[in-house]
Amino acid sequence: MQRMEKTVKAGGFATARVATARVATIKDVASLARVSIKTVSRVVNKEANVQDQTRQRVLEAVAELNYQPNTAARGLSGKRSYCLGLLYENARESGYFKDVLNGALRTSAAEGYGLLLRPFTLPSESLAADVRQFVLQTRVDGILLTAPLSDYTDVTAVLDELHIPYVQMTPRNSRPGVPNILCNDAEASCAVTEYVMSLGHQRIGFIKGHPEHRAAVERLAGYRLALQKAQLKYEPSLVRPGYFDFESGKKAARALLRLTSPPTAIIASNDDMAAGVVYEAHELGLAIPGQLSVVGFDDTPTASHIWPPLTTVRQPIDAMAAQAIWLLTKTIRGQQLPEVTQPFECQLVLRASTAARGTYQAVEEN
Amino acid sequence: MQRMEKTVKAGGFATARVATARVATIKDVASLARVSIKTVSRVVNKEANVQDQTRQRVLEAVAELNYQPNTAARGLSGKRSYCLGLLYENARESGYFKDVLNGALRTSAAEGYGLLLRPFTLPSESLAADVRQFVLQTRVDGILLTAPLSDYTDVTAVLDELHIPYVQMTPRNSRPGVPNILCNDAEASCAVTEYVMSLGHQRIGFIKGHPEHRAAVERLAGYRLALQKAQLKYEPSLVRPGYFDFESGKKAARALLRLTSPPTAIIASNDDMAAGVVYEAHELGLAIPGQLSVVGFDDTPTASHIWPPLTTVRQPIDAMAAQAIWLLTKTIRGQQLPEVTQPFECQLVLRASTAARGTYQAVEEN
DNA sequence: GGAGAATCTGACAACGTTGTCATTGAACCA
DNA sequence: TGGTTCAATGACAACGTTGTCAGATTCTCC
């Protein structure tokens, strides 16, 4: 395939040299198939009145060149946008995904951009290929990569190769020039662990998050740091694997609570798993926070809707997504980015699922 | 503003006559401001080197004509799409909004359309105006209207006026020609009420949903129908208002449980409110399902994550959204729609929050 | 065999912007 | 005073597709 060198003027500061792989147009297909562009158009749009043999030749050329019709040209000519609108009520209820969505939509609209969503079901064999396909097909100008997609190096490799700007929402340090938005996960995790210790707990269980999420790694690090600062021994049996979902939280809780010397508090790396802990405690007839304190992460709606409501850590997800999009649009326009991005501050949300060890327990045991 | 008559050939069946209000182009602005189109482009794109006086004239013309740059033309000429991509992990966890999103994204991608999201915070003074703005700006080819937006007549009036195809996801009967996707809310509500009665409950509380959601009306109707069929008297004091959110569920539960003769079962019009009921019962020290059975609606993640997990009614939201988009694309292509759309079937999900009145209670009181 | 219809194909003009380059004045400098 | 620079503006050619219409070929029917 041909290559084109293009010089991009970057707002006063740098001058970037971008090599863009020229994508095939209808003309390329037409000349390869030795027909007119109109005939290609007919085939692509499944119109009638094309000979089978001709159609075949065109389809082969389309496949060979990996031709994707240009939506803008189509829209301009055909007076259609090839886009549908989905209108919905923006409920007060939040949640990680919805917060990201809100922040991203608000900011991209303000900056004059539309926002196309693309979900990926993990694990996936074809992740990188699917990402490439998405970019090529939609021709988006930039990409916001949320966790844990931001943590897959083959995904970022594809984006780098396609020379498409992107921003990561993850604590992982990326290569210089690619901004990433993060909050002080480790610090917050350390703080919440210290809070639990301040309530008198010594044996504190910890349920890890999905090992492919960088944030999960950070949260565990914060927990370990707090133990270390308090000169408490890190006990591997008190740390169980988890995958950020309710079921794995339940399972980990069961294992922890069956220990000969079970923890008096459990910190889960997110609210869904913490809800699993609470569920399991109910099943076992353990009083929360009387006999067991529980802490979550993220402050999802679930955190405040279960009983007792969870002590948890809130991240300013909406604001983080907003900043991510803002950085992305700046990058696209070739503007200089602020060198260092401050991590966002997490916030400790105290609710009824944690209490001092002993005190409360005595009351309950009346 | 000029008007244009356009004849649309509708796939073999009907021929629709569509009057489209011609939108202003850069040329219109240029001639009104007595400048070249390039100057208009400069002003609109905030480029340098335009005299203040000229800029002012252009801006006035832009405002007067309500000019919105055509994204397709921009994209074609400027080699940009003015669209960003948001990639995210499609977690297994569902929820109303995410299910709608999944179904809609999957189907629109399959039909060759992009999907632009637009949240609305209700209540809103400017709802109809905002909808109009969205359509004019994005130039989407069609719209999927989810509840409760689908229940506002001023919104549908705007869409009708703009002659833009849309599909409603709501039980409300719309005017013929505008398809609406629905499920048998009333029937399901009746069935779940009958199930609760079959457990021996006679005094069954009901928490209504948001009065502006048509589905809320349907669910109440189903409850009343079940009572009637069982020849039980409808008792207004057992029916409390609610707004589909956790807090209103809690509040309604408090009122119901304070009655001199409180209900032995409560049916809430959605899971969030049912979670509020469960929360309140915990606070009051009432055993569920020993002393109170609770039923929700929707089978959100919350339903299975709280303790005890909720008996609830599951709607095939994903499939409904998928069908909605499918119908929408058929409408856009001017194809004949199936005359009658069957309501989707809801499914009763039995969990631990409901039990026979008496039996269980006796066990608990050992 | 010939007229007319049906099928297949291509030339060319939109579509509404932005990029490039030329032109016009005005301001500046030697 | 006569260049030189710079700001302000416009003319015009892309961009990649679809719609329109006309031409070429094949088929159908008398």
PDB file of N, CA, C and O in Angstrom, chain B residues 192-253:
ATOM      1  N   VAL B 192     -46.506 -11.767  39.087  1.00  0.00           N
ATOM      2  CA  VAL B 192     -45.674 -11.770  40.283  1.00  0.00           C
ATOM      3  C   VAL B 192     -46.547 -11.526  41.523  1.00  0.00           C
ATOM      4  O   VAL B 192     -46.290 -12.082  42.599  1.00  0.00           O
ATOM      5  N   THR B 193     -47.572 -10.717  41.365  1.00  0.00           N
ATOM      6  CA  THR B 193     -48.493 -10.491  42.480  1.00  0.00           C
ATOM      7  C   THR B 193     -49.219 -11.795  42.830  1.00  0.00           C
ATOM      8  O   THR B 193     -49.377 -12.158  44.005  1.00  0.00           O
ATOM      9  N   GLU B 194     -49.626 -12.498  41.787  1.00  0.00           N
ATOM     10  CA  GLU B 194     -50.316 -13.777  42.027  1.00  0.00           C
ATOM     11  C   GLU B 194     -49.377 -14.779  42.702  1.00  0.00           C
ATOM     12  O   GLU B 194     -49.790 -15.560  43.556  1.00  0.00           O
ATOM     13  N   TYR B 195     -48.105 -14.721  42.320  1.00  0.00           N
ATOM     14  CA  TYR B 195     -47.130 -15.605  42.946  1.00  0.00           C
ATOM     15  C   TYR B 195     -47.035 -15.311  44.434  1.00  0.00           C
ATOM     16  O   TYR B 195     -47.063 -16.217  45.270  1.00  0.00           O
ATOM     17  N   VAL B 196     -46.975 -14.034  44.774  1.00  0.00           N
ATOM     18  CA  VAL B 196     -46.883 -13.637  46.182  1.00  0.00           C
ATOM     19  C   VAL B 196     -48.141 -14.080  46.942  1.00  0.00           C
ATOM     20  O   VAL B 196     -48.067 -14.588  48.059  1.00  0.00           O
ATOM     21  N   MET B 197     -49.286 -13.920  46.297  1.00  0.00           N
ATOM     22  CA  MET B 197     -50.532 -14.353  46.935  1.00  0.00           C
ATOM     23  C   MET B 197     -50.515 -15.862  47.149  1.00  0.00           C
ATOM     24  O   MET B 197     -50.985 -16.364  48.162  1.00  0.00           O
ATOM     25  N   SER B 198     -49.929 -16.578  46.197  1.00  0.00           N
ATOM     26  CA  SER B 198     -49.893 -18.043  46.310  1.00  0.00           C
ATOM     27  C   SER B 198     -49.044 -18.481  47.504  1.00  0.00           C
ATOM     28  O   SER B 198     -49.155 -19.620  47.966  1.00  0.00           O
ATOM     29  N   LEU B 199     -48.219 -17.580  47.991  1.00  0.00           N
ATOM     30  CA  LEU B 199     -47.412 -17.893  49.171  1.00  0.00           C
ATOM     31  C   LEU B 199     -48.199 -17.624  50.457  1.00  0.00           C
ATOM     32  O   LEU B 199     -47.677 -17.784  51.558  1.00  0.00           O
ATOM     33  N   GLY B 200     -49.428 -17.170  50.279  1.00  0.00           N
ATOM     34  CA  GLY B 200     -50.271 -16.969  51.449  1.00  0.00           C
ATOM     35  C   GLY B 200     -50.427 -15.520  51.871  1.00  0.00           C
ATOM     36  O   GLY B 200     -51.141 -15.218  52.834  1.00  0.00           O
ATOM     37  N   HIS B 201     -49.763 -14.619  51.173  1.00  0.00           N
ATOM     38  CA  HIS B 201     -49.852 -13.213  51.562  1.00  0.00           C
ATOM     39  C   HIS B 201     -51.186 -12.617  51.124  1.00  0.00           C
ATOM     40  O   HIS B 201     -51.645 -12.866  50.013  1.00  0.00           O
ATOM     41  N   GLN B 202     -51.772 -11.829  52.013  1.00  0.00           N
ATOM     42  CA  GLN B 202     -53.041 -11.190  51.702  1.00  0.00           C
ATOM     43  C   GLN B 202     -52.893  -9.675  51.681  1.00  0.00           C
ATOM     44  O   GLN B 202     -53.518  -9.002  50.885  1.00  0.00           O
ATOM     45  N   ARG B 203     -52.089  -9.186  52.600  1.00  0.00           N
ATOM     46  CA  ARG B 203     -51.832  -7.736  52.643  1.00  0.00           C
ATOM     47  C   ARG B 203     -50.502  -7.476  51.929  1.00  0.00           C
ATOM     48  O   ARG B 203     -49.430  -7.683  52.491  1.00  0.00           O
ATOM     49  N   ILE B 204     -50.639  -7.055  50.704  1.00  0.00           N
ATOM     50  CA  ILE B 204     -49.444  -6.877  49.867  1.00  0.00           C
ATOM     51  C   ILE B 204     -49.261  -5.403  49.538  1.00  0.00           C
ATOM     52  O   ILE B 204     -50.116  -4.790  48.894  1.00  0.00           O
ATOM     53  N   GLY B 205     -48.170  -4.851  50.031  1.00  0.00           N
ATOM     54  CA  GLY B 205     -47.888  -3.450  49.733  1.00  0.00           C
ATOM     55  C   GLY B 205     -47.365  -3.287  48.319  1.00  0.00           C
ATOM     56  O   GLY B 205     -46.788  -4.227  47.746  1.00  0.00           O
ATOM     57  N   PHE B 206     -47.573  -2.107  47.757  1.00  0.00           N
ATOM     58  CA  PHE B 206     -47.064  -1.851  46.405  1.00  0.00           C
ATOM     59  C   PHE B 206     -46.440  -0.462  46.361  1.00  0.00           C
ATOM     60  O   PHE B 206     -47.030   0.511  46.823  1.00  0.00           O
ATOM     61  N   ILE B 207     -45.232  -0.383  45.817  1.00  0.00           N
ATOM     62  CA  ILE B 207     -44.579   0.919  45.653  1.00  0.00           C
ATOM     63  C   ILE B 207     -44.548   1.271  44.184  1.00  0.00           C
ATOM     64  O   ILE B 207     -43.960   0.550  43.362  1.00  0.00           O
ATOM     65  N   LYS B 208     -45.228   2.353  43.875  1.00  0.00           N
ATOM     66  CA  LYS B 208     -45.355   2.754  42.470  1.00  0.00           C
ATOM     67  C   LYS B 208     -44.040   3.283  41.912  1.00  0.00           C
ATOM     68  O   LYS B 208     -43.150   3.655  42.657  1.00  0.00           O
ATOM     69  N   GLY B 209     -43.950   3.313  40.603  1.00  0.00           N
ATOM     70  CA  GLY B 209     -42.767   3.887  39.957  1.00  0.00           C
ATOM     71  C   GLY B 209     -43.012   5.339  39.588  1.00  0.00           C
ATOM     72  O   GLY B 209     -44.063   5.909  39.915  1.00  0.00           O
ATOM     73  N   HIS B 210     -42.080   5.926  38.915  1.00  0.00           N
ATOM     74  CA  HIS B 210     -42.200   7.329  38.523  1.00  0.00           C
ATOM     75  C   HIS B 210     -43.441   7.525  37.653  1.00  0.00           C
ATOM     76  O   HIS B 210     -43.596   6.840  36.643  1.00  0.00           O
ATOM     77  N   PRO B 211     -44.307   8.450  38.066  1.00  0.00           N
ATOM     78  CA  PRO B 211     -45.592   8.578  37.350  1.00  0.00           C
ATOM     79  C   PRO B 211     -45.440   8.938  35.878  1.00  0.00           C
ATOM     80  O   PRO B 211     -46.360   8.735  35.099  1.00  0.00           O
ATOM     81  N   GLU B 212     -44.265   9.454  35.493  1.00  0.00           N
ATOM     82  CA  GLU B 212     -44.094   9.807  34.082  1.00  0.00           C
ATOM     83  C   GLU B 212     -43.595   8.641  33.228  1.00  0.00           C
ATOM     84  O   GLU B 212     -43.501   8.759  32.011  1.00  0.00           O
ATOM     85  N   HIS B 213     -43.246   7.528  33.883  1.00  0.00           N
ATOM     86  CA  HIS B 213     -42.912   6.333  33.126  1.00  0.00           C
ATOM     87  C   HIS B 213     -44.189   5.546  32.871  1.00  0.00           C
ATOM     88  O   HIS B 213     -44.888   5.186  33.798  1.00  0.00           O
ATOM     89  N   ARG B 214     -44.420   5.298  31.645  1.00  0.00           N
ATOM     90  CA  ARG B 214     -45.596   4.524  31.297  1.00  0.00           C
ATOM     91  C   ARG B 214     -45.524   3.124  31.921  1.00  0.00           C
ATOM     92  O   ARG B 214     -46.511   2.560  32.349  1.00  0.00           O
ATOM     93  N   ALA B 215     -44.311   2.577  31.987  1.00  0.00           N
ATOM     94  CA  ALA B 215     -44.141   1.241  32.549  1.00  0.00           C
ATOM     95  C   ALA B 215     -44.619   1.193  33.990  1.00  0.00           C
ATOM     96  O   ALA B 215     -45.161   0.182  34.452  1.00  0.00           O
ATOM     97  N   ALA B 216     -44.433   2.302  34.696  1.00  0.00           N
ATOM     98  CA  ALA B 216     -44.867   2.353  36.090  1.00  0.00           C
ATOM     99  C   ALA B 216     -46.382   2.188  36.181  1.00  0.00           C
ATOM    100  O   ALA B 216     -46.910   1.483  37.044  1.00  0.00           O
ATOM    101  N   VAL B 217     -47.063   2.838  35.272  1.00  0.00           N
ATOM    102  CA  VAL B 217     -48.526   2.747  35.235  1.00  0.00           C
ATOM    103  C   VAL B 217     -48.956   1.306  34.973  1.00  0.00           C
ATOM    104  O   VAL B 217     -49.851   0.763  35.625  1.00  0.00           O
ATOM    105  N   GLU B 218     -48.258   0.678  34.019  1.00  0.00           N
ATOM    106  CA  GLU B 218     -48.589  -0.696  33.649  1.00  0.00           C
ATOM    107  C   GLU B 218     -48.408  -1.657  34.834  1.00  0.00           C
ATOM    108  O   GLU B 218     -49.204  -2.560  35.057  1.00  0.00           O
ATOM    109  N   ARG B 219     -47.331  -1.449  35.558  1.00  0.00           N
ATOM    110  CA  ARG B 219     -47.035  -2.360  36.655  1.00  0.00           C
ATOM    111  C   ARG B 219     -48.062  -2.245  37.760  1.00  0.00           C
ATOM    112  O   ARG B 219     -48.468  -3.243  38.353  1.00  0.00           O
ATOM    113  N   LEU B 220     -48.502  -1.027  38.016  1.00  0.00           N
ATOM    114  CA  LEU B 220     -49.557  -0.846  39.010  1.00  0.00           C
ATOM    115  C   LEU B 220     -50.841  -1.530  38.536  1.00  0.00           C
ATOM    116  O   LEU B 220     -51.520  -2.218  39.303  1.00  0.00           O
ATOM    117  N   ALA B 221     -51.135  -1.372  37.276  1.00  0.00           N
ATOM    118  CA  ALA B 221     -52.345  -1.976  36.714  1.00  0.00           C
ATOM    119  C   ALA B 221     -52.313  -3.501  36.893  1.00  0.00           C
ATOM    120  O   ALA B 221     -53.323  -4.125  37.221  1.00  0.00           O
ATOM    121  N   GLY B 222     -51.132  -4.082  36.681  1.00  0.00           N
ATOM    122  CA  GLY B 222     -50.998  -5.531  36.837  1.00  0.00           C
ATOM    123  C   GLY B 222     -51.275  -5.966  38.274  1.00  0.00           C
ATOM    124  O   GLY B 222     -51.959  -6.964  38.512  1.00  0.00           O
ATOM    125  N   TYR B 223     -50.759  -5.199  39.196  1.00  0.00           N
ATOM    126  CA  TYR B 223     -50.992  -5.478  40.620  1.00  0.00           C
ATOM    127  C   TYR B 223     -52.482  -5.439  40.946  1.00  0.00           C
ATOM    128  O   TYR B 223     -53.030  -6.346  41.567  1.00  0.00           O
ATOM    129  N   ARG B 224     -53.138  -4.391  40.453  1.00  0.00           N
ATOM    130  CA  ARG B 224     -54.572  -4.242  40.728  1.00  0.00           C
ATOM    131  C   ARG B 224     -55.373  -5.376  40.089  1.00  0.00           C
ATOM    132  O   ARG B 224     -56.316  -5.902  40.683  1.00  0.00           O
ATOM    133  N   LEU B 225     -54.953  -5.749  38.905  1.00  0.00           N
ATOM    134  CA  LEU B 225     -55.658  -6.825  38.200  1.00  0.00           C
ATOM    135  C   LEU B 225     -55.563  -8.127  38.990  1.00  0.00           C
ATOM    136  O   LEU B 225     -56.559  -8.851  39.149  1.00  0.00           O
ATOM    137  N   ALA B 226     -54.377  -8.406  39.529  1.00  0.00           N
ATOM    138  CA  ALA B 226     -54.191  -9.642  40.293  1.00  0.00           C
ATOM    139  C   ALA B 226     -55.087  -9.656  41.527  1.00  0.00           C
ATOM    140  O   ALA B 226     -55.729 -10.668  41.847  1.00  0.00           O
ATOM    141  N   LEU B 227     -55.131  -8.503  42.209  1.00  0.00           N
ATOM    142  CA  LEU B 227     -55.996  -8.415  43.396  1.00  0.00           C
ATOM    143  C   LEU B 227     -57.437  -8.703  43.011  1.00  0.00           C
ATOM    144  O   LEU B 227     -58.145  -9.478  43.662  1.00  0.00           O
ATOM    145  N   GLN B 228     -57.833  -8.080  41.933  1.00  0.00           N
ATOM    146  CA  GLN B 228     -59.212  -8.197  41.485  1.00  0.00           C
ATOM    147  C   GLN B 228     -59.559  -9.649  41.147  1.00  0.00           C
ATOM    148  O   GLN B 228     -60.597 -10.165  41.547  1.00  0.00           O
ATOM    149  N   LYS B 229     -58.622 -10.288  40.435  1.00  0.00           N
ATOM    150  CA  LYS B 229     -58.857 -11.682  40.051  1.00  0.00           C
ATOM    151  C   LYS B 229     -58.985 -12.569  41.284  1.00  0.00           C
ATOM    152  O   LYS B 229     -59.705 -13.565  41.276  1.00  0.00           O
ATOM    153  N   ALA B 230     -58.264 -12.208  42.351  1.00  0.00           N
ATOM    154  CA  ALA B 230     -58.306 -13.017  43.575  1.00  0.00           C
ATOM    155  C   ALA B 230     -59.411 -12.530  44.515  1.00  0.00           C
ATOM    156  O   ALA B 230     -59.518 -13.003  45.650  1.00  0.00           O
ATOM    157  N   GLN B 231     -60.171 -11.564  44.016  1.00  0.00           N
ATOM    158  CA  GLN B 231     -61.253 -10.973  44.812  1.00  0.00           C
ATOM    159  C   GLN B 231     -60.767 -10.402  46.136  1.00  0.00           C
ATOM    160  O   GLN B 231     -61.431 -10.508  47.163  1.00  0.00           O
ATOM    161  N   LEU B 232     -59.558  -9.821  46.074  1.00  0.00           N
ATOM    162  CA  LEU B 232     -59.043  -9.094  47.237  1.00  0.00           C
ATOM    163  C   LEU B 232     -59.351  -7.617  47.032  1.00  0.00           C
ATOM    164  O   LEU B 232     -59.273  -7.110  45.916  1.00  0.00           O
ATOM    165  N   LYS B 233     -59.658  -6.934  48.116  1.00  0.00           N
ATOM    166  CA  LYS B 233     -59.974  -5.520  48.014  1.00  0.00           C
ATOM    167  C   LYS B 233     -58.693  -4.715  47.765  1.00  0.00           C
ATOM    168  O   LYS B 233     -57.657  -4.998  48.351  1.00  0.00           O
ATOM    169  N   TYR B 234     -58.788  -3.752  46.877  1.00  0.00           N
ATOM    170  CA  TYR B 234     -57.655  -2.844  46.642  1.00  0.00           C
ATOM    171  C   TYR B 234     -57.633  -1.828  47.770  1.00  0.00           C
ATOM    172  O   TYR B 234     -58.595  -1.088  47.982  1.00  0.00           O
ATOM    173  N   GLU B 235     -56.560  -1.816  48.531  1.00  0.00           N
ATOM    174  CA  GLU B 235     -56.512  -0.909  49.669  1.00  0.00           C
ATOM    175  C   GLU B 235     -55.485   0.201  49.421  1.00  0.00           C
ATOM    176  O   GLU B 235     -54.283  -0.051  49.438  1.00  0.00           O
ATOM    177  N   PRO B 236     -55.965   1.423  49.205  1.00  0.00           N
ATOM    178  CA  PRO B 236     -55.080   2.540  48.835  1.00  0.00           C
ATOM    179  C   PRO B 236     -53.940   2.758  49.830  1.00  0.00           C
ATOM    180  O   PRO B 236     -52.841   3.167  49.426  1.00  0.00           O
ATOM    181  N   SER B 237     -54.155   2.472  51.101  1.00  0.00           N
ATOM    182  CA  SER B 237     -53.092   2.749  52.077  1.00  0.00           C
ATOM    183  C   SER B 237     -51.897   1.829  51.863  1.00  0.00           C
ATOM    184  O   SER B 237     -50.807   2.100  52.344  1.00  0.00           O
ATOM    185  N   LEU B 238     -52.084   0.732  51.167  1.00  0.00           N
ATOM    186  CA  LEU B 238     -50.985  -0.200  50.903  1.00  0.00           C
ATOM    187  C   LEU B 238     -50.193   0.182  49.644  1.00  0.00           C
ATOM    188  O   LEU B 238     -49.214  -0.459  49.300  1.00  0.00           O
ATOM    189  N   VAL B 239     -50.673   1.201  48.960  1.00  0.00           N
ATOM    190  CA  VAL B 239     -49.990   1.609  47.726  1.00  0.00           C
ATOM    191  C   VAL B 239     -49.358   2.982  47.927  1.00  0.00           C
ATOM    192  O   VAL B 239     -50.037   3.959  48.231  1.00  0.00           O
ATOM    193  N   ARG B 240     -48.031   3.039  47.796  1.00  0.00           N
ATOM    194  CA  ARG B 240     -47.304   4.278  48.062  1.00  0.00           C
ATOM    195  C   ARG B 240     -46.617   4.786  46.798  1.00  0.00           C
ATOM    196  O   ARG B 240     -46.232   3.992  45.938  1.00  0.00           O
ATOM    197  N   PRO B 241     -46.467   6.099  46.730  1.00  0.00           N
ATOM    198  CA  PRO B 241     -45.739   6.630  45.570  1.00  0.00           C
ATOM    199  C   PRO B 241     -44.253   6.305  45.636  1.00  0.00           C
ATOM    200  O   PRO B 241     -43.720   6.061  46.719  1.00  0.00           O
ATOM    201  N   GLY B 242     -43.609   6.302  44.491  1.00  0.00           N
ATOM    202  CA  GLY B 242     -42.172   6.067  44.402  1.00  0.00           C
ATOM    203  C   GLY B 242     -41.674   6.662  43.106  1.00  0.00           C
ATOM    204  O   GLY B 242     -42.470   7.006  42.232  1.00  0.00           O
ATOM    205  N   TYR B 243     -40.355   6.803  42.982  1.00  0.00           N
ATOM    206  CA  TYR B 243     -39.808   7.446  41.781  1.00  0.00           C
ATOM    207  C   TYR B 243     -38.681   6.641  41.172  1.00  0.00           C
ATOM    208  O   TYR B 243     -37.817   7.177  40.512  1.00  0.00           O
ATOM    209  N   PHE B 244     -38.710   5.345  41.426  1.00  0.00           N
ATOM    210  CA  PHE B 244     -37.728   4.422  40.846  1.00  0.00           C
ATOM    211  C   PHE B 244     -36.336   4.548  41.459  1.00  0.00           C
ATOM    212  O   PHE B 244     -35.405   3.918  40.969  1.00  0.00           O
ATOM    213  N   ASP B 245     -36.179   5.357  42.496  1.00  0.00           N
ATOM    214  CA  ASP B 245     -34.851   5.441  43.098  1.00  0.00           C
ATOM    215  C   ASP B 245     -34.855   4.858  44.517  1.00  0.00           C
ATOM    216  O   ASP B 245     -35.889   4.752  45.174  1.00  0.00           O
ATOM    217  N   PHE B 246     -33.692   4.491  44.958  1.00  0.00           N
ATOM    218  CA  PHE B 246     -33.476   3.847  46.246  1.00  0.00           C
ATOM    219  C   PHE B 246     -34.157   4.597  47.398  1.00  0.00           C
ATOM    220  O   PHE B 246     -34.904   4.012  48.182  1.00  0.00           O
ATOM    221  N   GLU B 247     -33.926   5.902  47.441  1.00  0.00           N
ATOM    222  CA  GLU B 247     -34.450   6.696  48.549  1.00  0.00           C
ATOM    223  C   GLU B 247     -35.970   6.639  48.639  1.00  0.00           C
ATOM    224  O   GLU B 247     -36.534   6.505  49.723  1.00  0.00           O
ATOM    225  N   SER B 248     -36.628   6.744  47.505  1.00  0.00           N
ATOM    226  CA  SER B 248     -38.091   6.756  47.558  1.00  0.00           C
ATOM    227  C   SER B 248     -38.610   5.380  47.954  1.00  0.00           C
ATOM    228  O   SER B 248     -39.667   5.259  48.573  1.00  0.00           O
ATOM    229  N   GLY B 249     -37.846   4.333  47.632  1.00  0.00           N
ATOM    230  CA  GLY B 249     -38.233   2.989  48.068  1.00  0.00           C
ATOM    231  C   GLY B 249     -38.146   2.875  49.578  1.00  0.00           C
ATOM    232  O   GLY B 249     -39.039   2.332  50.237  1.00  0.00           O
ATOM    233  N   LYS B 250     -37.074   3.417  50.119  1.00  0.00           N
ATOM    234  CA  LYS B 250     -36.868   3.397  51.563  1.00  0.00           C
ATOM    235  C   LYS B 250     -38.005   4.128  52.274  1.00  0.00           C
ATOM    236  O   LYS B 250     -38.576   3.635  53.243  1.00  0.00           O
ATOM    237  N   LYS B 251     -38.310   5.290  51.728  1.00  0.00           N
ATOM    238  CA  LYS B 251     -39.323   6.132  52.346  1.00  0.00           C
ATOM    239  C   LYS B 251     -40.699   5.444  52.311  1.00  0.00           C
ATOM    240  O   LYS B 251     -41.421   5.418  53.318  1.00  0.00           O
ATOM    241  N   ALA B 252     -41.004   4.879  51.170  1.00  0.00           N
ATOM    242  CA  ALA B 252     -42.304   4.213  51.033  1.00  0.00           C
ATOM    243  C   ALA B 252     -42.377   3.015  51.977  1.00  0.00           C
ATOM    244  O   ALA B 252     -43.407   2.756  52.613  1.00  0.00           O
ATOM    245  N   ALA B 253     -41.259   2.285  52.089  1.00  0.00           N
ATOM    246  CA  ALA B 253     -41.228   1.115  52.972  1.00  0.00           C
ATOM    247  C   ALA B 253     -41.477   1.545  54.415  1.00  0.00           C
ATOM    248  O   ALA B 253     -42.246   0.912  55.146  1.00  0.00           O
TER     249      ALA B 253
END
